[in-house]
Short mmCIF file of C-alpha atoms and ligand atoms in Angstrom, two decimals:
data_model
loop_
_atom_site.label_atom_id
_atom_site.label_comp_id
_atom_site.label_asym_id
_atom_site.label_seq_id
_atom_site.Cartn_x
_atom_site.Cartn_y
_atom_site.Cartn_z
CA MET Z 154 26.59 9.26 33.76
CA ARG Z 155 25.94 6.77 36.62
CA LYS Z 156 26.54 3.38 37.88
CA LEU Z 157 23.52 1.15 38.45
CA GLU Z 158 23.58 1.79 42.11
CA GLN Z 159 23.49 5.33 41.75
CA LEU Z 160 20.53 5.76 39.40
CA ASP Z 161 18.34 8.51 40.73
CA PHE Z 162 14.88 7.00 41.48
CA ASP Z 163 12.01 9.31 42.59
CA ASN Z 164 8.86 7.15 42.42
CA THR Z 165 5.90 9.51 42.08
CA PHE Z 166 3.35 6.85 40.73
CA ALA Z 167 4.30 4.67 43.69
CA ARG Z 168 3.34 7.42 45.98
CA LEU Z 169 -0.07 7.54 44.83
CA PRO Z 170 -2.68 5.31 47.01
CA ASP Z 171 -2.69 1.74 46.80
CA ILE Z 172 -5.75 1.80 44.60
CA PHE Z 173 -3.65 2.68 41.76
CA HIS Z 174 -1.31 -0.21 41.57
CA SER Z 175 -0.26 -3.52 43.18
CA ARG Z 176 3.36 -3.60 44.74
CA LEU Z 177 5.22 -6.68 43.79
CA HIS Z 178 8.57 -7.86 42.76
CA PRO Z 179 9.47 -9.22 39.24
CA THR Z 180 9.63 -13.19 39.12
CA PRO Z 181 13.19 -14.16 38.50
CA LEU Z 182 14.24 -16.03 35.44
CA PRO Z 183 17.43 -18.37 35.25
CA GLU Z 184 20.74 -17.43 33.60
CA PRO Z 185 19.90 -14.22 32.04
CA TYR Z 186 21.99 -12.81 29.13
CA LEU Z 187 22.20 -9.57 27.47
CA VAL Z 188 20.56 -9.64 23.96
CA SER Z 189 20.95 -5.87 23.06
CA PHE Z 190 21.72 -2.88 24.80
CA ASN Z 191 20.56 0.75 23.26
CA THR Z 192 23.45 3.15 24.15
CA ASN Z 193 21.39 5.84 22.75
CA ALA Z 194 18.60 5.60 25.24
CA ALA Z 195 21.01 5.07 28.35
CA PRO Z 196 21.49 8.81 29.03
CA LEU Z 197 17.75 9.26 29.33
CA ILE Z 198 17.95 7.65 32.70
CA GLY Z 199 21.47 8.80 33.22
CA LEU Z 200 23.16 5.42 32.83
CA ASP Z 201 26.73 4.84 32.15
CA SER Z 202 26.67 2.47 29.19
CA SER Z 203 30.00 0.87 30.49
CA GLU Z 204 27.86 -0.73 33.31
CA THR Z 205 26.88 -3.39 30.60
CA GLN Z 206 30.37 -4.79 31.18
CA ARG Z 207 29.39 -5.90 34.69
CA ALA Z 208 28.93 -9.53 35.02
CA ASP Z 209 25.56 -8.85 36.92
CA PHE Z 210 24.23 -6.37 34.53
CA ALA Z 211 21.63 -8.68 33.06
CA GLU Z 212 20.30 -9.50 36.48
CA TYR Z 213 19.03 -6.11 37.07
CA PHE Z 214 17.20 -5.89 33.71
CA ILE Z 215 15.51 -9.25 33.82
CA GLY Z 216 14.22 -8.51 37.30
CA ASN Z 217 16.43 -11.08 39.28
CA ARG Z 218 18.04 -8.18 41.32
CA LEU Z 219 16.52 -4.81 42.19
CA LEU Z 220 17.99 -1.54 41.42
CA PRO Z 221 18.51 0.42 44.59
CA GLY Z 222 15.87 3.01 45.16
CA CYS Z 223 13.19 1.35 42.86
CA GLU Z 224 9.51 0.42 44.15
CA PRO Z 225 8.34 -2.19 41.82
CA LEU Z 226 4.69 -2.23 41.12
CA ALA Z 227 2.08 -3.25 38.37
CA MET Z 228 -0.19 -0.47 37.29
CA LEU Z 229 -3.87 -0.82 37.31
CA TYR Z 230 -6.07 -0.11 34.09
CA ALA Z 231 -9.07 -1.23 32.14
CA GLY Z 232 -9.87 -0.49 28.53
CA HIS Z 233 -11.90 -1.22 25.44
CA GLN Z 234 -10.55 -4.06 23.64
CA PHE Z 235 -11.76 -4.46 20.04
CA GLY Z 236 -14.78 -2.14 20.86
CA HIS Z 237 -15.88 -4.08 23.98
CA TYR Z 238 -15.23 -2.76 27.63
CA VAL Z 239 -13.03 -5.20 29.80
CA PRO Z 240 -13.44 -3.85 33.32
CA GLN Z 241 -10.04 -4.82 34.56
CA LEU Z 242 -6.76 -5.19 32.74
CA GLY Z 243 -3.64 -3.79 34.33
CA ASP Z 244 -0.04 -4.80 33.89
CA GLY Z 245 -0.35 -8.48 33.61
CA ARG Z 246 3.45 -8.96 32.60
CA ALA Z 247 4.99 -5.65 33.31
CA VAL Z 248 6.42 -4.34 36.29
CA LEU Z 249 7.27 -0.54 36.60
CA LEU Z 250 10.41 -0.24 38.81
CA GLY Z 251 9.84 3.54 39.11
CA GLU Z 252 10.85 6.77 37.69
CA ILE Z 253 14.47 7.80 37.26
CA LYS Z 254 15.29 11.51 37.16
CA ASN Z 255 18.10 12.37 34.73
CA GLY Z 256 20.62 15.26 34.72
CA ALA Z 257 18.33 17.35 32.90
CA GLY Z 258 15.69 16.93 35.49
CA GLU Z 259 13.45 14.89 33.39
CA TYR Z 260 11.65 11.71 34.73
CA TRP Z 261 11.61 8.44 32.93
CA ASP Z 262 9.54 5.45 33.80
CA VAL Z 263 11.62 2.44 33.75
CA GLN Z 264 9.40 -0.67 33.18
CA LEU Z 265 10.27 -4.42 32.66
CA LYS Z 266 7.99 -5.96 30.20
CA GLY Z 267 7.74 -9.77 30.53
CA ALA Z 268 8.68 -9.83 34.24
CA GLY Z 269 6.28 -12.39 35.53
CA ARG Z 270 2.86 -12.72 36.58
CA THR Z 271 1.04 -9.96 38.64
CA PRO Z 272 -2.58 -9.68 40.31
CA TYR Z 273 -3.71 -8.50 36.72
CA SER Z 274 -2.37 -11.62 34.91
CA ARG Z 275 -5.69 -13.30 34.53
CA ASN Z 276 -4.94 -16.41 32.67
CA GLY Z 277 -1.48 -15.27 31.27
CA ASP Z 278 1.93 -16.42 32.23
CA GLY Z 279 3.33 -12.79 32.73
CA ARG Z 280 6.05 -13.48 30.14
CA ALA Z 281 6.89 -12.06 26.75
CA VAL Z 282 8.97 -14.09 24.24
CA LEU Z 283 12.25 -13.20 22.63
CA ARG Z 284 10.55 -12.77 19.22
CA SER Z 285 8.01 -10.04 20.40
CA SER Z 286 10.60 -8.29 22.67
CA ILE Z 287 12.97 -7.93 19.64
CA ARG Z 288 10.09 -6.52 17.62
CA GLU Z 289 9.03 -3.96 20.38
CA TYR Z 290 12.78 -3.00 20.98
CA LEU Z 291 13.48 -2.46 17.42
CA CYS Z 292 10.28 -0.63 16.32
CA SER Z 293 10.10 1.74 19.16
CA GLU Z 294 13.64 2.88 18.29
CA ALA Z 295 12.74 2.97 14.75
CA MET Z 296 9.72 5.21 15.43
CA HIS Z 297 11.95 7.47 17.46
CA GLY Z 298 14.30 7.71 14.61
CA LEU Z 299 11.42 8.65 12.27
CA GLY Z 300 10.64 11.49 14.82
CA ILE Z 301 7.43 9.90 15.93
CA PRO Z 302 6.50 10.11 19.57
CA THR Z 303 6.89 6.69 21.15
CA THR Z 304 8.01 4.81 24.17
CA ARG Z 305 11.65 3.98 24.10
CA ALA Z 306 13.69 0.78 24.76
CA LEU Z 307 16.84 0.41 26.96
CA CYS Z 308 17.63 -3.28 26.40
CA ILE Z 309 16.72 -6.81 25.95
CA VAL Z 310 17.56 -9.57 28.36
CA GLY Z 311 16.90 -13.15 27.50
CA SER Z 312 16.66 -16.45 29.35
CA ASP Z 313 16.43 -20.06 28.15
CA HIS Z 314 13.22 -20.42 30.14
CA ARG Z 315 10.59 -21.88 28.09
CA VAL Z 316 7.41 -19.99 27.13
CA TYR Z 317 4.50 -21.69 25.55
CA ARG Z 318 2.67 -20.02 22.68
CA GLU Z 319 1.77 -21.55 19.26
CA THR Z 320 5.06 -23.27 19.63
CA VAL Z 321 7.70 -23.35 22.50
CA GLU Z 322 9.69 -20.24 22.50
CA THR Z 323 12.00 -18.34 25.15
CA ALA Z 324 11.43 -15.78 27.47
CA ALA Z 325 12.88 -12.26 27.32
CA VAL Z 326 12.29 -8.87 29.09
CA VAL Z 327 12.51 -5.53 27.33
CA THR Z 328 13.21 -2.57 29.54
CA ARG Z 329 10.83 0.10 28.36
CA ILE Z 330 11.40 3.62 29.12
CA ALA Z 331 8.82 6.38 28.75
CA PRO Z 332 7.87 9.71 30.51
CA SER Z 333 4.71 7.89 31.48
CA HIS Z 334 2.74 4.56 31.05
CA VAL Z 335 -0.61 6.08 31.90
CA ARG Z 336 -3.17 5.08 29.23
CA PHE Z 337 -6.77 5.98 28.33
CA GLY Z 338 -7.66 2.93 30.21
CA SER Z 339 -6.08 4.03 33.45
CA PHE Z 340 -9.01 6.64 33.71
CA GLU Z 341 -11.63 4.29 32.36
CA VAL Z 342 -11.16 1.79 35.08
CA PHE Z 343 -12.27 4.31 37.86
CA PHE Z 344 -15.08 5.86 35.78
CA TYR Z 345 -16.73 2.47 35.24
CA ARG Z 346 -16.14 1.46 38.98
CA GLY Z 347 -17.79 4.71 40.01
CA GLN Z 348 -14.51 5.87 41.87
CA ILE Z 349 -14.71 9.50 41.15
CA GLN Z 350 -11.92 10.71 43.79
CA PRO Z 351 -9.19 8.48 42.31
CA LEU Z 352 -10.30 9.58 38.78
CA ALA Z 353 -9.70 13.23 39.76
CA MET Z 354 -6.59 12.36 41.59
CA LEU Z 355 -5.10 10.57 38.44
CA ALA Z 356 -6.00 13.53 36.37
CA ASP Z 357 -4.30 15.96 38.86
CA TYR Z 358 -1.29 13.50 38.90
CA VAL Z 359 -0.94 13.53 35.11
CA ILE Z 360 -1.51 17.29 34.73
CA ALA Z 361 1.04 18.02 37.59
CA ARG Z 362 3.68 15.63 35.93
CA HIS Z 363 3.12 16.08 32.34
CA PHE Z 364 1.02 19.34 31.69
CA PRO Z 365 2.48 21.61 34.32
CA HIS Z 366 1.43 24.71 32.46
CA LEU Z 367 -2.14 23.70 33.22
CA ILE Z 368 -1.82 23.20 37.14
CA ASP Z 369 -3.22 26.57 38.05
CA ALA Z 370 -5.77 26.99 35.20
CA PRO Z 371 -9.40 26.94 36.44
CA ASP Z 372 -10.31 24.81 33.42
CA LYS Z 373 -7.52 22.60 33.76
CA TYR Z 374 -9.44 19.21 33.05
CA PRO Z 375 -11.07 20.42 29.63
CA ARG Z 376 -7.73 21.84 28.72
CA PHE Z 377 -5.91 18.69 29.43
CA PHE Z 378 -8.32 16.59 27.49
CA ASN Z 379 -8.12 19.04 24.76
CA GLU Z 380 -4.35 18.56 24.51
CA VAL Z 381 -4.68 14.76 24.55
CA VAL Z 382 -7.04 15.18 21.69
CA THR Z 383 -4.50 17.43 19.72
CA ARG Z 384 -1.59 14.91 20.47
CA THR Z 385 -3.59 11.94 19.50
CA ALA Z 386 -4.65 13.57 16.20
CA THR Z 387 -1.08 14.49 15.55
CA LEU Z 388 0.13 11.07 16.32
CA MET Z 389 -2.47 9.39 13.94
CA ALA Z 390 -1.27 11.79 11.09
CA GLN Z 391 2.24 10.75 11.79
CA TRP Z 392 1.49 7.10 11.58
CA GLN Z 393 -0.64 7.32 8.40
CA ALA Z 394 2.18 9.52 6.73
CA VAL Z 395 4.93 7.01 7.42
CA GLY Z 396 2.68 3.91 6.70
CA PHE Z 397 2.66 2.53 10.29
CA SER Z 398 -0.28 0.19 11.51
CA HIS Z 399 -0.42 -0.34 15.24
CA GLY Z 400 -2.54 -3.49 14.97
CA VAL Z 401 -4.04 -3.40 18.47
CA MET Z 402 -5.41 0.08 19.15
CA ASN Z 403 -7.50 -0.81 22.23
CA THR Z 404 -7.88 2.11 24.65
CA ASP Z 405 -5.25 0.20 27.11
CA ASN Z 406 -2.69 0.72 24.43
CA MET Z 407 -3.39 4.53 23.98
CA SER Z 408 -0.87 6.66 25.68
CA ILE Z 409 -2.20 9.88 27.57
CA LEU Z 410 0.87 11.59 26.17
CA GLY Z 411 0.13 10.69 22.52
CA LEU Z 412 3.14 8.17 22.44
CA THR Z 413 3.18 5.24 20.19
CA PHE Z 414 2.53 2.60 22.86
CA ASP Z 415 2.70 -1.11 23.08
CA TYR Z 416 4.21 -2.77 20.07
CA GLY Z 417 2.64 -6.14 19.18
CA PRO Z 418 1.51 -7.25 15.94
CA PHE Z 419 2.35 -3.80 14.20
CA GLY Z 420 3.41 -3.40 10.69
CA PHE Z 421 4.73 -1.04 8.13
CA MET Z 422 2.84 -1.05 5.02
CA GLU Z 423 4.92 -2.08 2.08
CA ASN Z 424 2.67 -2.36 -1.10
CA TYR Z 425 0.39 0.69 -0.59
CA ASP Z 426 -3.10 -0.66 0.29
CA PRO Z 427 -5.36 1.53 2.38
CA GLY Z 428 -7.13 -1.61 3.75
CA TYR Z 429 -3.94 -2.97 5.00
CA ILE Z 430 -4.48 -5.22 8.18
CA CYS Z 431 -1.08 -6.03 9.99
CA ASN Z 432 -2.64 -7.97 12.72
CA HIS Z 433 -3.56 -11.62 11.80
CA SER Z 434 -5.84 -11.84 14.90
CA ASP Z 435 -7.98 -8.90 13.35
CA PRO Z 436 -9.61 -10.48 10.35
CA ALA Z 437 -12.44 -7.73 10.27
CA GLY Z 438 -9.81 -5.17 9.98
CA ARG Z 439 -11.06 -3.10 12.87
CA TYR Z 440 -7.54 -1.68 13.27
CA ALA Z 441 -6.77 -1.67 9.49
CA TYR Z 442 -4.44 1.17 8.23
CA ASN Z 443 -7.12 3.39 7.04
CA GLN Z 444 -9.23 3.04 10.06
CA GLN Z 445 -6.52 4.25 12.47
CA PRO Z 446 -7.49 7.98 12.21
CA GLN Z 447 -11.25 7.37 13.17
CA ILE Z 448 -10.29 4.69 15.79
CA GLY Z 449 -8.09 7.52 17.36
CA LEU Z 450 -11.30 9.60 17.50
CA TRP Z 451 -13.30 6.58 18.84
CA ASN Z 452 -10.79 5.95 21.61
CA LEU Z 453 -10.66 9.61 22.50
CA ALA Z 454 -14.53 9.32 22.94
CA CYS Z 455 -14.05 6.53 25.51
CA LEU Z 456 -11.66 8.83 27.37
CA ALA Z 457 -14.02 11.76 27.14
CA GLN Z 458 -16.85 9.32 28.70
CA ALA Z 459 -14.60 8.35 31.42
CA LEU Z 460 -13.67 12.13 32.19
CA THR Z 461 -17.43 13.15 32.35
CA PRO Z 462 -17.20 13.32 36.15
CA ILE Z 463 -14.66 15.96 35.95
CA ILE Z 464 -15.29 17.82 32.50
CA SER Z 465 -18.81 18.78 31.04
CA LYS Z 466 -20.30 17.11 28.14
CA GLU Z 467 -20.06 20.41 26.28
CA ASP Z 468 -16.29 20.85 26.85
CA ALA Z 469 -15.69 17.10 25.97
CA GLU Z 470 -17.65 17.52 22.71
CA THR Z 471 -15.88 20.82 21.79
CA ALA Z 472 -12.59 19.18 22.29
CA LEU Z 473 -13.52 16.09 20.30
CA LYS Z 474 -14.71 18.46 17.47
CA ASN Z 475 -11.09 19.68 17.24
CA TYR Z 476 -9.92 16.08 16.24
CA ALA Z 477 -10.80 16.00 12.65
CA PRO Z 478 -9.56 19.43 11.55
CA THR Z 479 -6.29 18.92 13.59
CA TYR Z 480 -5.80 15.43 12.05
CA ALA Z 481 -6.42 16.72 8.38
CA GLU Z 482 -4.22 19.80 8.83
CA ARG Z 483 -1.27 17.70 10.21
CA TYR Z 484 -1.80 14.78 7.63
CA THR Z 485 -1.87 17.16 4.83
CA ALA Z 486 1.13 19.17 6.09
CA LEU Z 487 3.14 16.00 6.43
CA MET Z 488 2.17 14.46 3.16
CA GLY Z 489 2.93 17.85 1.46
CA GLN Z 490 6.30 17.67 3.00
CA LYS Z 491 6.77 14.08 1.65
CA LEU Z 492 6.17 15.80 -1.86
CA GLY Z 493 8.71 18.47 -1.14
CA LEU Z 494 6.25 21.20 -0.76
CA THR Z 495 6.95 24.04 1.66
CA GLN Z 496 3.66 25.92 1.66
CA THR Z 497 0.18 24.35 1.87
CA SER Z 498 -2.39 24.99 -1.00
CA LYS Z 499 -5.99 23.81 -1.09
CA ASP Z 500 -5.45 21.59 -4.15
CA ASP Z 501 -2.70 19.50 -2.46
CA ALA Z 502 -5.16 17.02 -1.08
CA SER Z 503 -6.10 16.07 -4.51
CA LEU Z 504 -2.38 15.81 -5.65
CA ILE Z 505 -1.64 13.50 -2.74
CA ASN Z 506 -4.83 11.41 -3.08
CA THR Z 507 -4.17 10.96 -7.04
CA LEU Z 508 -0.80 9.91 -6.27
CA LEU Z 509 -1.86 7.30 -3.69
CA ASP Z 510 -4.69 6.03 -5.91
CA MET Z 511 -2.05 5.38 -8.65
CA MET Z 512 0.26 3.67 -6.00
CA HIS Z 513 -2.50 1.49 -4.97
CA THR Z 514 -3.43 0.12 -8.36
CA SER Z 515 0.23 -0.32 -8.97
CA HIS Z 516 1.02 -2.03 -5.72
CA ALA Z 517 3.77 0.49 -5.24
CA ASP Z 518 6.15 0.13 -2.22
CA TYR Z 519 4.83 3.06 0.01
CA THR Z 520 8.29 3.97 1.46
CA ASN Z 521 10.45 3.36 -1.73
CA LEU Z 522 8.10 5.20 -3.95
CA PHE Z 523 8.18 8.36 -1.83
CA ARG Z 524 11.95 7.97 -1.23
CA GLY Z 525 12.25 7.71 -5.13
CA LEU Z 526 10.04 10.68 -5.61
CA SER Z 527 12.91 12.99 -4.61
CA HIS Z 528 14.55 12.22 -7.96
CA PHE Z 529 11.54 13.86 -9.82
CA LYS Z 530 12.80 16.39 -12.45
CA SER Z 531 10.44 19.34 -12.80
CA ALA Z 532 11.86 20.75 -16.20
CA PRO Z 533 9.37 20.61 -18.79
CA GLY Z 534 9.74 17.72 -21.18
CA GLU Z 535 11.24 15.51 -18.38
CA LYS Z 536 9.67 12.13 -18.57
CA ASN Z 537 10.89 10.74 -15.12
CA ALA Z 538 11.20 7.31 -16.68
CA ALA Z 539 12.55 5.63 -13.59
CA LEU Z 540 9.43 6.77 -11.67
CA ARG Z 541 7.00 6.35 -14.41
CA ASP Z 542 8.00 2.68 -14.80
CA GLN Z 543 6.74 2.03 -11.24
CA PHE Z 544 3.09 2.58 -12.32
CA ILE Z 545 0.97 0.40 -14.33
CA ASP Z 546 -0.94 3.28 -15.83
CA ARG Z 547 1.67 5.34 -17.31
CA THR Z 548 -0.90 7.98 -18.89
CA ALA Z 549 -2.35 8.52 -15.40
CA PHE Z 550 1.22 9.05 -14.27
CA ASP Z 551 2.09 11.56 -16.97
CA THR Z 552 -1.14 13.46 -16.17
CA TRP Z 553 -0.41 13.52 -12.56
CA SER Z 554 3.33 14.55 -13.08
CA GLU Z 555 1.95 17.65 -15.08
CA SER Z 556 0.01 18.70 -12.08
CA TYR Z 557 2.98 18.05 -9.64
CA ARG Z 558 5.34 20.05 -12.04
CA ALA Z 559 2.69 22.97 -12.21
CA ARG Z 560 2.64 22.77 -8.15
CA LEU Z 561 6.30 22.67 -7.80
CA GLN Z 562 6.62 25.82 -10.08
CA ARG Z 563 4.80 27.71 -7.37
CA GLU Z 564 7.47 26.73 -4.96
CA GLN Z 565 10.91 28.28 -4.42
CA GLY Z 566 14.14 26.59 -4.86
CA SER Z 567 15.86 24.05 -7.24
CA ASP Z 568 15.15 20.33 -7.66
CA GLU Z 569 18.43 19.70 -5.83
CA GLU Z 570 17.17 21.72 -2.81
CA ARG Z 571 13.83 19.94 -2.86
CA LYS Z 572 15.65 16.64 -2.85
CA ILE Z 573 17.48 17.40 0.37
CA ARG Z 574 14.19 18.37 1.94
CA MET Z 575 12.48 15.31 0.81
CA ASP Z 576 15.09 12.82 1.78
CA LYS Z 577 14.74 14.29 5.43
CA VAL Z 578 11.08 13.18 5.58
CA ASN Z 579 10.82 10.24 3.25
CA PRO Z 580 12.79 7.37 5.18
CA LYS Z 581 14.95 5.11 3.22
CA TYR Z 582 14.73 2.39 5.96
CA ILE Z 583 11.68 1.04 7.85
CA LEU Z 584 11.42 -1.98 10.01
CA ARG Z 585 10.02 -4.18 7.45
CA ASN Z 586 8.60 -7.65 8.88
CA HIS Z 587 11.29 -9.68 7.08
CA LEU Z 588 14.13 -7.69 8.44
CA ALA Z 589 12.79 -8.15 12.04
CA GLN Z 590 12.13 -11.94 11.15
CA THR Z 591 15.68 -12.37 10.04
CA ALA Z 592 17.14 -10.74 13.30
CA ILE Z 593 14.62 -12.97 15.36
CA ASP Z 594 15.65 -16.32 13.55
CA LYS Z 595 19.22 -15.59 14.13
CA ALA Z 596 18.61 -14.87 17.75
CA GLU Z 597 16.49 -17.82 18.34
CA GLN Z 598 18.51 -20.37 16.42
CA GLY Z 599 22.24 -19.64 17.18
CA ARG Z 600 21.96 -17.02 20.00
CA ASP Z 601 23.42 -14.61 17.46
CA PHE Z 602 22.26 -11.00 18.34
CA SER Z 603 24.46 -9.16 15.75
CA GLU Z 604 21.44 -8.70 13.40
CA VAL Z 605 19.38 -7.08 16.28
CA ASP Z 606 22.30 -4.54 16.71
CA ARG Z 607 22.70 -4.04 13.04
CA LEU Z 608 19.06 -3.28 12.57
CA LEU Z 609 18.95 -1.02 15.73
CA ALA Z 610 21.92 1.23 14.27
CA LEU Z 611 20.32 1.22 10.84
CA LEU Z 612 16.84 2.31 11.88
CA GLN Z 613 18.09 4.83 14.32
CA ASN Z 614 19.19 6.93 11.21
CA PRO Z 615 16.36 5.85 8.80
CA PHE Z 616 16.79 9.05 6.44
CA ASN Z 617 20.40 8.50 5.75
CA GLU Z 618 21.81 6.76 2.82
CA GLN Z 619 23.82 3.96 4.20
CA PRO Z 620 25.27 2.23 0.99
CA GLU Z 621 26.57 -0.85 2.64
CA MET Z 622 22.99 -1.57 4.04
CA GLU Z 623 21.20 -0.92 0.59
CA ASP Z 624 19.60 -4.33 0.67
CA TYR Z 625 17.74 -3.42 3.80
CA ALA Z 626 15.70 -1.03 1.64
CA ALA Z 627 14.50 -3.57 -0.82
CA ILE Z 628 11.06 -4.97 -1.07
CA PRO Z 629 10.45 -8.15 0.79
CA PRO Z 630 11.76 -11.38 -0.75
CA GLU Z 631 9.41 -14.22 -1.73
CA TRP Z 632 9.84 -16.19 1.59
CA ALA Z 633 8.57 -13.10 3.41
CA ARG Z 634 5.17 -13.27 2.11
CA HIS Z 635 4.13 -16.05 4.50
CA ILE Z 636 5.15 -14.02 7.64
CA THR Z 637 2.18 -13.36 9.86
CA VAL Z 638 2.14 -11.51 13.12
CA SER Z 639 -0.74 -11.89 15.76
CA CYS Z 640 -1.66 -10.91 19.22
CA SER Z 641 0.47 -13.80 20.69
CA SER Z 642 3.44 -12.47 22.34
P1 LIG E 217 -1.64 -6.25 25.04
O1 LIG E 217 -2.50 -6.92 23.99
O2 LIG E 217 -0.21 -6.80 25.07
O3 LIG E 217 -1.65 -4.76 25.02
O4 LIG E 217 -2.12 -6.78 26.44
C1 LIG E 217 -3.56 -6.80 26.94
C2 LIG E 217 -3.67 -7.19 28.32
O5 LIG E 217 -3.05 -8.39 28.45
C3 LIG E 217 -2.81 -6.52 29.25
O6 LIG E 217 -3.42 -6.27 30.44
C4 LIG E 217 -1.51 -7.25 29.33
O7 LIG E 217 -0.89 -6.91 30.57
C5 LIG E 217 -2.29 -8.60 29.35
N1 LIG E 217 -1.17 -9.70 28.94
C6 LIG E 217 -0.80 -9.89 27.78
N2 LIG E 217 -0.08 -10.81 27.57
C7 LIG E 217 0.04 -11.34 28.88
C8 LIG E 217 0.80 -12.47 29.39
N3 LIG E 217 1.54 -13.29 28.75
N4 LIG E 217 0.55 -12.80 30.74
C9 LIG E 217 -0.20 -11.99 31.36
N5 LIG E 217 -0.85 -10.93 31.02
C10 LIG E 217 -0.74 -10.62 29.70
MG1 LIG E 218 -1.23 -3.32 26.24
#
C-alpha cells in the first residue's frame, strides 16, 4: 500500500482530446476536516489507510492540495432529465482527479464531488452539502455490501464553509471512486451536436478500457450496446429485488457500466408499496419504484438513439428487445432466491406476486418481511404464527403458505439449510432514511461523526446478524415519517 505521494496515476480520460472535458483545479475550501474514511475502499487505489493520520490528509481530499500525478478535469455530458433533453450538463461540481492504477492492474477513477464551480456549473455553486455527502457515502457502500454494482466512496471531508440550500448548511466533498464515470449522457452530448467523430472515439475508449474482449470484434459497437443493455437490465432487477429507489434516473445518472450512480434523493422502500416515490421533487412519480425497470429501458433507448451513427437501427432494436426478457429472468431468479428457492419454476412468478400483493395490503416492511420469511417452517400443520400475524388477511396468508409449502417440497434440503441460504440474500440491515438522518443530525450539530462510521461498518455487512445493532433493523420511529428528501443536495 502506498503513501499519497506514491499513488500511481495514469490518466487515460485526460488524454482524450479537449472536446471531452475542461481542465481545471478544484476550488479550495477553508479548514477541512476528515468526516469519515472507508478503509475497505482504500486498497482499490492502493492507498495505505494510515495516511489518514497525516495532518495534511484532508487538504488532498477536499481539493486544496493536488495529489502528484493527477490531471484534474470536469467531464462533459448532456442528458435527458425527467424526459426532456438538456443539451449541456457536465460535471458542475465534481472534479475528476484522474485514474489510479492499483497493484492488481485495475484502474479506478478518483473524483472529488463538491469541489467547486466548473464551466458546466450553470447557476449552481459547485458545492455539495454535508448531508447529501453522508447519504451518498453510506448508500454507495451499503449497495456494495448488498452485492449490487455501484460507484464506491473513499472518504468525506467537511468544511464549515456555508452553503445555501433551503437552509444554510455546510460544505463537504465525497471522494467517489469508480471504474468509470462515463454515462449515457456522455454519448448523447455528441450525438445531438452532430459530432460523430468524438462519439465514435468515446465508444472506442470505453470499449478499450471496459469491454476489452470486444476490441477486435467487427461488430464491436452493437455488441457493446448489447452488453450495456444486459448490465442495465441486471441492475434494475437488483434494485427491485432489494427495494431500492434511485429517485433521479435521468440519462446523465446512468452509468455505462451498469453501476448504481449518483446518489441523491434515493430511498429504500420500507412499507411495501409498488408506487413508492422517494424523491420529493418527483410528485408525478416518473421515477417511482415500480417505474424503474421501464425507465431503464427508456434510458437505453436514448442511448441507442445517440449511438445510431455507429450502430444500425436494426442492431439497436435487437439489443433493446433483449432488455425485457433479461430483466424478467434476473428479477424472477433474485426473488426466487429471496424465497429460498434454488431452482426456477414457471409458477414462481405467481407465488412471488401473491406474496407482494399481501405485503402491500398489510403495509409489511419489505426488508424485514423477507428476512423473517427464512423462519418459515415447511412441515404440514405448521401455522407460522409470527409471520402470519404480519398480514391483515390471515386466510390469504394460509392459502399462500400452502402453495409455498408445496413449492418448497419440490426443493432439496432442510428448513435449516434454506434459512442459511435466505439469510445470505435477504438483508437484515438497509440504509433507512431515519438511520441516515440520525447520523446527519449528529454530524451537523456536534461535529460528531461516530454514527457515520457506525452505519458504514453495519451496512458493509448487511446480511450478518449483529445483535448489539438490533435496533438498526427496526421499522422507522414516528418522527421519521416527516423526513423528505429532494433533488436539493
Ligand atoms: P444531479 O441531479 O446531481 O445528477 O445533477 C444534475 C446536473 O446538475 C449535473 O450536471 C450536476 O453537475 C449539476 N449540479 C448539481 N448540483 C450542482 C451544484 N450545486 N453546482 C453546480 N452544478 C450542480
Ligand atoms: Mg448527476
